[in-house]
């Protein structure tokens, strides 16, 4: 169903290749299969598909034998980190012979102060992805039920399946995660976890914080809400849910990868009641967050003026990229994030052709992986130079997509 995607690419991922590019990537990965499956895998590990949540832009570039002209597919910040981050990294560079503080004491204290909670309410880790993996390891046993939206962030699903959990997916409604349907499904199944991203990826939509707080009240006892707020720093005021950090029914996840521009350092954090936060110490990699990552995140958090500036630039870029989409007869969806999801007006087959042609033209973008969301393409926002590449490549990609 994914055209020329290599067989290693999982269904529901947001990478796309065609022809020889796919063949080259398949060859690159063939060593994983050449010697057969290791005899030392557990039955669960042996049963898992050989897939990854995303095909990275570097892999696509290696397969194509050329670099992208614009990297707008991973929702990285096209506006970069604060200059204070760069200075902090340079100052800390000479100390990389030392491990980072395994307790991340200073960073946890700074995050706690930012949110008006105690450090005992905060856990830091290798991005939200790493924290999701630890959370699932702590809470999901083989056979446990987990509820999410069909088409939502695939890395969460990757972790759940990797620990033997059973996913139940609820369709989106009007390009939003359907709170009512998620609540109904949770009441019926009484799952261990319910995952909700607010704002949402890949559609860029959002619910008000009040709606999320009301949704929490509808979940059954024994169900933990996993509230992914990776994009909340870029969302309208009132998007963050007014839920106390001591509420044992929810864990909130934030990141320095989006608005703060530190995707390459991999720093995320969780906010939850101290009992759940303390449990992470039982399973986490205590030296996983390096010295540079901690220094960079501390500097980013201290420069809220830079964050305010990035928020303004993102708002300007939304308008600029949306105008490009409209100029090409496409429909940009409202966005509460640092990306723009664009409705191509047809089905997933057509959108995949647009995506493939855009990537062939040097523009790295992605798209949702399931219908009807896959009628869209997703473009990360960036500076005017990146917008110029979109304005140049998109019309040609649309013309190419008209010819199967």
XYZ file of C-alpha atoms in Angstrom:
404
model
C 0.000 0.000 0.000
C 3.035 2.286 0.366
C 4.102 2.028 -3.251
C 7.864 1.679 -3.508
C 8.678 1.891 0.154
C 11.252 -0.788 0.997
C 9.856 -3.784 2.837
C 11.743 -2.758 5.985
C 9.733 0.463 6.283
C 6.731 -0.034 8.548
C 3.183 0.766 7.641
C 2.217 4.071 9.163
C 5.659 5.686 8.952
C 6.199 9.036 7.325
C 9.082 8.472 4.891
C 8.775 7.885 1.173
C 11.053 6.710 -1.632
C 10.624 5.442 -5.141
C 12.458 3.237 -7.611
C 16.216 2.963 -7.247
C 16.234 5.007 -4.039
C 14.180 2.320 -2.317
C 16.369 -0.419 -3.761
C 19.529 1.247 -2.471
C 18.107 1.639 1.019
C 16.944 -1.972 1.009
C 20.474 -3.061 0.075
C 21.879 -0.854 2.835
C 19.678 -2.616 5.376
C 20.024 -6.111 3.953
C 22.824 -6.998 6.382
C 20.145 -7.103 9.072
C 18.572 -10.070 7.295
C 21.523 -11.781 5.594
C 22.471 -13.994 8.512
C 18.945 -14.781 9.663
C 17.426 -14.153 13.057
C 19.627 -14.513 16.130
C 18.912 -17.576 18.246
C 19.240 -15.488 21.410
C 16.137 -13.350 20.937
C 13.245 -13.766 23.338
C 10.034 -15.136 21.807
C 8.531 -11.650 22.021
C 11.480 -10.005 20.278
C 11.524 -12.694 17.608
C 7.838 -12.101 16.927
C 8.255 -8.370 16.267
C 8.445 -7.018 12.714
C 11.806 -5.662 11.574
C 10.504 -2.113 11.415
C 11.349 1.355 12.663
C 8.948 4.213 13.405
C 10.532 6.559 10.852
C 12.918 6.463 7.923
C 15.382 9.263 8.691
C 16.331 11.931 6.175
C 19.947 10.797 6.281
C 18.919 7.323 5.118
C 16.857 8.861 2.316
C 19.798 11.022 1.282
C 22.158 8.039 1.225
C 19.671 6.085 -0.844
C 19.246 8.939 -3.307
C 22.948 9.787 -3.405
C 22.246 13.476 -2.838
C 21.400 15.887 -0.040
C 18.019 17.510 0.421
C 17.786 21.194 -0.372
C 15.382 21.761 2.510
C 14.925 19.542 5.567
C 11.280 20.031 6.502
C 10.085 16.573 7.450
C 11.107 15.922 11.062
C 9.507 18.926 12.809
C 12.864 20.176 13.962
C 13.080 23.897 14.649
C 14.131 25.684 11.498
C 14.924 28.696 13.686
C 17.668 27.014 15.694
C 18.613 27.211 19.374
C 19.307 30.259 21.485
C 22.815 31.748 21.106
C 23.107 31.149 24.843
C 22.775 27.440 24.136
C 25.608 27.573 21.606
C 27.782 29.401 24.136
C 26.942 26.910 26.891
C 27.800 23.978 24.646
C 31.123 25.562 23.685
C 31.950 26.186 27.334
C 31.055 22.618 28.324
C 32.804 20.973 25.371
C 36.105 20.645 27.197
C 34.411 18.659 29.932
C 33.029 15.903 27.749
C 35.540 13.495 29.226
C 33.234 13.445 32.273
C 29.869 11.706 32.421
C 26.838 13.876 32.867
C 25.254 14.117 36.313
C 23.200 10.897 36.515
C 20.576 12.700 38.618
C 20.478 15.745 36.272
C 20.071 17.697 39.508
C 20.393 21.212 38.120
C 18.226 20.575 35.070
C 15.450 18.920 37.059
C 15.519 21.801 39.534
C 15.255 24.365 36.736
C 12.373 22.516 35.063
C 10.608 22.190 38.409
C 10.964 25.918 39.043
C 9.614 26.659 35.585
C 6.481 24.621 36.276
C 6.046 25.488 39.947
C 6.555 21.928 41.171
C 9.252 20.071 43.093
C 12.144 18.211 41.422
C 10.481 15.022 42.651
C 7.751 15.678 40.070
C 10.281 15.776 37.192
C 12.124 13.088 35.253
C 14.438 13.890 32.359
C 15.484 11.550 29.587
C 16.598 11.080 26.001
C 13.713 12.969 24.432
C 10.049 12.061 24.748
C 10.784 8.910 22.734
C 13.134 7.609 25.398
C 10.736 8.465 28.205
C 7.861 6.750 26.401
C 9.953 3.599 26.160
C 10.689 3.674 29.875
C 7.080 4.407 30.767
C 5.802 1.497 28.713
C 8.429 -0.760 30.247
C 7.230 0.262 33.706
C 3.499 -0.071 33.065
C 2.731 -2.490 30.231
C 3.027 -6.258 30.598
C 2.453 -8.701 27.712
C -1.238 -8.721 26.886
C -2.056 -5.392 28.558
C -4.420 -3.166 26.594
C -3.420 0.306 25.429
C -5.612 2.847 23.622
C -4.395 5.446 21.131
C -5.591 7.212 17.991
C -5.238 5.590 14.573
C -2.523 7.586 12.874
C -1.057 9.189 16.008
C 2.642 9.205 16.912
C 4.009 5.809 15.806
C 6.937 5.658 18.231
C 4.516 5.162 21.124
C 3.009 2.193 19.283
C 6.522 0.884 18.619
C 7.238 0.769 22.354
C 3.882 -0.768 23.278
C 4.246 -3.593 20.772
C 7.877 -4.071 21.814
C 6.746 -4.888 25.343
C 3.892 -7.140 24.285
C 1.068 -4.654 24.782
C -2.096 -4.814 22.677
C -3.033 -1.606 20.862
C -6.606 -0.477 20.275
C -6.814 2.465 17.857
C -9.597 5.035 17.618
C -10.118 6.954 14.336
C -9.631 10.708 14.207
C -12.688 12.903 13.864
C -12.507 16.062 11.747
C -8.696 15.861 11.789
C -8.610 15.884 15.609
C -7.984 13.091 18.050
C -11.512 12.127 19.092
C -11.740 12.668 22.850
C -15.246 11.263 23.152
C -14.371 8.080 21.253
C -11.126 7.650 23.194
C -13.025 7.987 26.464
C -15.729 5.544 25.341
C -13.104 3.001 24.273
C -11.246 3.399 27.553
C -14.430 2.900 29.573
C -15.201 -0.237 27.597
C -11.717 -1.787 27.625
C -10.249 -0.345 30.864
C -6.750 -0.170 29.342
C -3.508 0.355 31.199
C -2.644 3.482 29.180
C -4.417 5.997 26.955
C -2.155 8.089 24.725
C -3.143 11.615 23.686
C -0.969 14.195 21.955
C -2.117 17.787 22.423
C -1.324 19.471 20.086
C -1.498 16.553 17.731
C 1.070 15.132 15.352
C 0.584 14.591 12.385
C -2.457 16.846 11.876
C -1.358 19.885 13.873
C -4.768 20.203 15.527
C -5.351 20.795 19.223
C -7.937 20.685 21.976
C -8.281 23.267 24.697
C -6.658 22.455 28.002
C -10.084 22.514 29.604
C -11.311 19.846 27.188
C -8.323 17.635 28.026
C -8.936 18.083 31.751
C -12.577 17.077 31.239
C -11.435 14.087 29.189
C -9.250 12.931 32.071
C -12.319 12.812 34.309
C -13.950 10.323 31.913
C -11.163 7.743 32.069
C -11.755 4.669 34.240
C -9.901 3.964 37.442
C -6.629 2.170 36.766
C -6.029 3.886 33.416
C -3.081 6.288 33.096
C -3.340 9.181 30.637
C -0.094 9.649 28.691
C -0.339 13.292 27.655
C 2.251 14.162 25.005
C 2.716 17.937 24.969
C 5.723 18.112 22.655
C 4.281 21.093 20.771
C 2.472 22.908 23.580
C 5.060 25.718 23.696
C 3.919 26.675 20.189
C 0.175 26.323 20.742
C -2.441 28.977 21.544
C -2.791 30.106 25.126
C -5.022 27.747 27.065
C -3.849 24.581 25.297
C -1.905 23.281 28.302
C -4.316 21.348 30.498
C -4.943 22.690 34.030
C -4.066 19.386 35.713
C -2.122 19.251 38.981
C 1.286 17.609 38.856
C 0.244 15.449 41.827
C -2.691 13.935 39.926
C -1.840 10.192 39.813
C -3.964 9.625 36.696
C -1.728 11.454 34.217
C 1.872 11.825 33.108
C 2.779 14.795 30.911
C 5.663 14.735 28.455
C 7.554 17.783 27.181
C 10.614 18.237 24.980
C 13.452 20.613 24.144
C 13.446 19.345 20.540
C 10.736 21.585 19.094
C 10.373 25.197 20.236
C 13.776 25.223 21.958
C 15.575 23.839 18.893
C 17.603 21.093 20.589
C 16.518 18.012 18.625
C 20.132 16.937 18.159
C 20.733 16.798 21.919
C 17.699 14.591 22.731
C 16.372 16.068 25.957
C 12.809 15.571 27.147
C 11.090 15.486 30.495
C 8.075 14.053 32.257
C 5.862 15.689 34.861
C 3.935 13.381 37.192
C 3.311 12.523 40.804
C 6.516 11.642 42.691
C 5.698 7.954 43.083
C 5.559 7.391 39.337
C 8.567 9.622 38.693
C 10.649 7.697 41.258
C 9.842 4.436 39.486
C 11.823 5.578 36.434
C 14.998 5.132 38.461
C 14.333 1.386 38.426
C 14.694 1.091 34.665
C 16.327 4.197 33.185
C 19.842 4.556 31.827
C 21.295 6.632 34.642
C 24.086 8.051 32.482
C 21.966 8.405 29.340
C 21.728 12.200 29.388
C 25.154 13.514 28.524
C 26.944 16.535 29.916
C 26.405 18.658 26.799
C 22.728 17.796 26.643
C 22.188 18.932 30.220
C 24.157 22.141 29.701
C 22.292 22.955 26.512
C 18.859 22.345 28.005
C 19.661 24.473 31.052
C 20.752 27.362 28.821
C 17.668 27.016 26.635
C 15.330 27.059 29.607
C 17.036 30.178 30.946
C 16.473 32.133 27.710
C 12.721 32.589 27.601
C 13.126 35.696 25.441
C 14.497 33.461 22.689
C 11.514 31.138 23.062
C 9.158 34.096 22.710
C 10.967 35.115 19.546
C 10.713 31.602 18.112
C 6.984 31.558 18.837
C 6.582 34.753 16.819
C 8.689 33.377 13.949
C 6.634 30.174 13.889
C 3.420 32.200 13.647
C 4.852 34.174 10.727
C 6.039 30.999 9.009
C 2.600 29.387 9.362
C 1.097 32.246 7.414
C 3.889 32.174 4.806
C 3.734 28.415 4.213
C -0.076 28.435 4.229
C -0.071 31.065 1.495
C 2.199 28.854 -0.624
C -0.204 25.954 -0.181
C -3.203 28.063 -1.173
C -1.351 29.468 -4.186
C -1.067 25.856 -5.368
C -4.738 25.063 -4.865
C -4.204 23.123 -1.631
C -5.878 23.516 1.755
C -3.615 24.174 4.779
C -5.135 22.908 8.011
C -5.094 25.067 11.160
C -1.872 24.390 13.064
C -0.927 24.696 16.731
C 2.585 23.366 16.044
C 5.808 24.081 14.154
C 4.539 22.247 11.077
C 1.748 22.685 8.573
C -0.429 19.796 7.460
C -1.729 20.393 3.951
C -4.772 18.693 2.461
C -4.010 17.681 -1.122
C -7.717 17.301 -1.850
C -7.658 13.696 -2.999
C -6.676 10.343 -1.512
C -3.522 8.848 -0.064
C -2.342 7.533 -3.415
C -2.200 11.036 -4.839
C -0.600 12.500 -1.706
C 2.118 9.829 -1.810
C 2.894 10.794 -5.398
C 3.169 14.434 -4.325
C 5.469 13.420 -1.482
C 7.661 11.276 -3.709
C 7.977 14.023 -6.310
C 8.770 16.619 -3.647
C 11.530 14.448 -2.221
C 12.884 13.826 -5.712
C 13.022 17.604 -6.072
C 15.137 17.926 -2.939
C 12.396 18.752 -0.432
C 12.241 16.462 2.614
C 8.677 16.357 3.936
C 6.444 13.637 5.368
C 2.817 12.600 5.494
C 0.371 10.792 7.778
C 0.318 7.039 7.366
C -3.356 6.054 7.526
C -6.540 7.026 5.700
C -8.188 9.494 5.645
C -5.323 11.468 7.184
C -3.030 10.361 4.379
C -4.734 12.696 1.904
C -2.346 15.260 3.439
C 1.332 16.092 3.386
C 3.138 17.540 6.418
C 5.691 20.348 6.103
C 7.844 21.552 8.987
C 8.094 25.334 9.245
C 11.301 27.246 8.682
C 12.919 30.455 7.561
C 12.188 32.278 4.306
C 14.918 30.347 2.455
C 13.156 27.064 3.251
C 9.835 28.558 2.185
C 11.400 29.488 -1.141
C 12.313 25.840 -1.753
C 8.745 24.795 -0.957
C 7.375 27.452 -3.306
C 9.660 26.173 -6.072
C 9.304 22.417 -5.595
C 5.626 22.050 -4.668
C 4.125 23.134 -8.029
C 6.390 20.715 -9.899
C 5.547 17.925 -7.457
C 1.827 18.490 -7.969
C 2.261 18.368 -11.735
C 4.290 15.175 -11.476
C 1.645 13.613 -9.217
C -0.981 14.036 -11.901
C 0.812 11.353 -13.899
C 0.845 7.986 -12.036
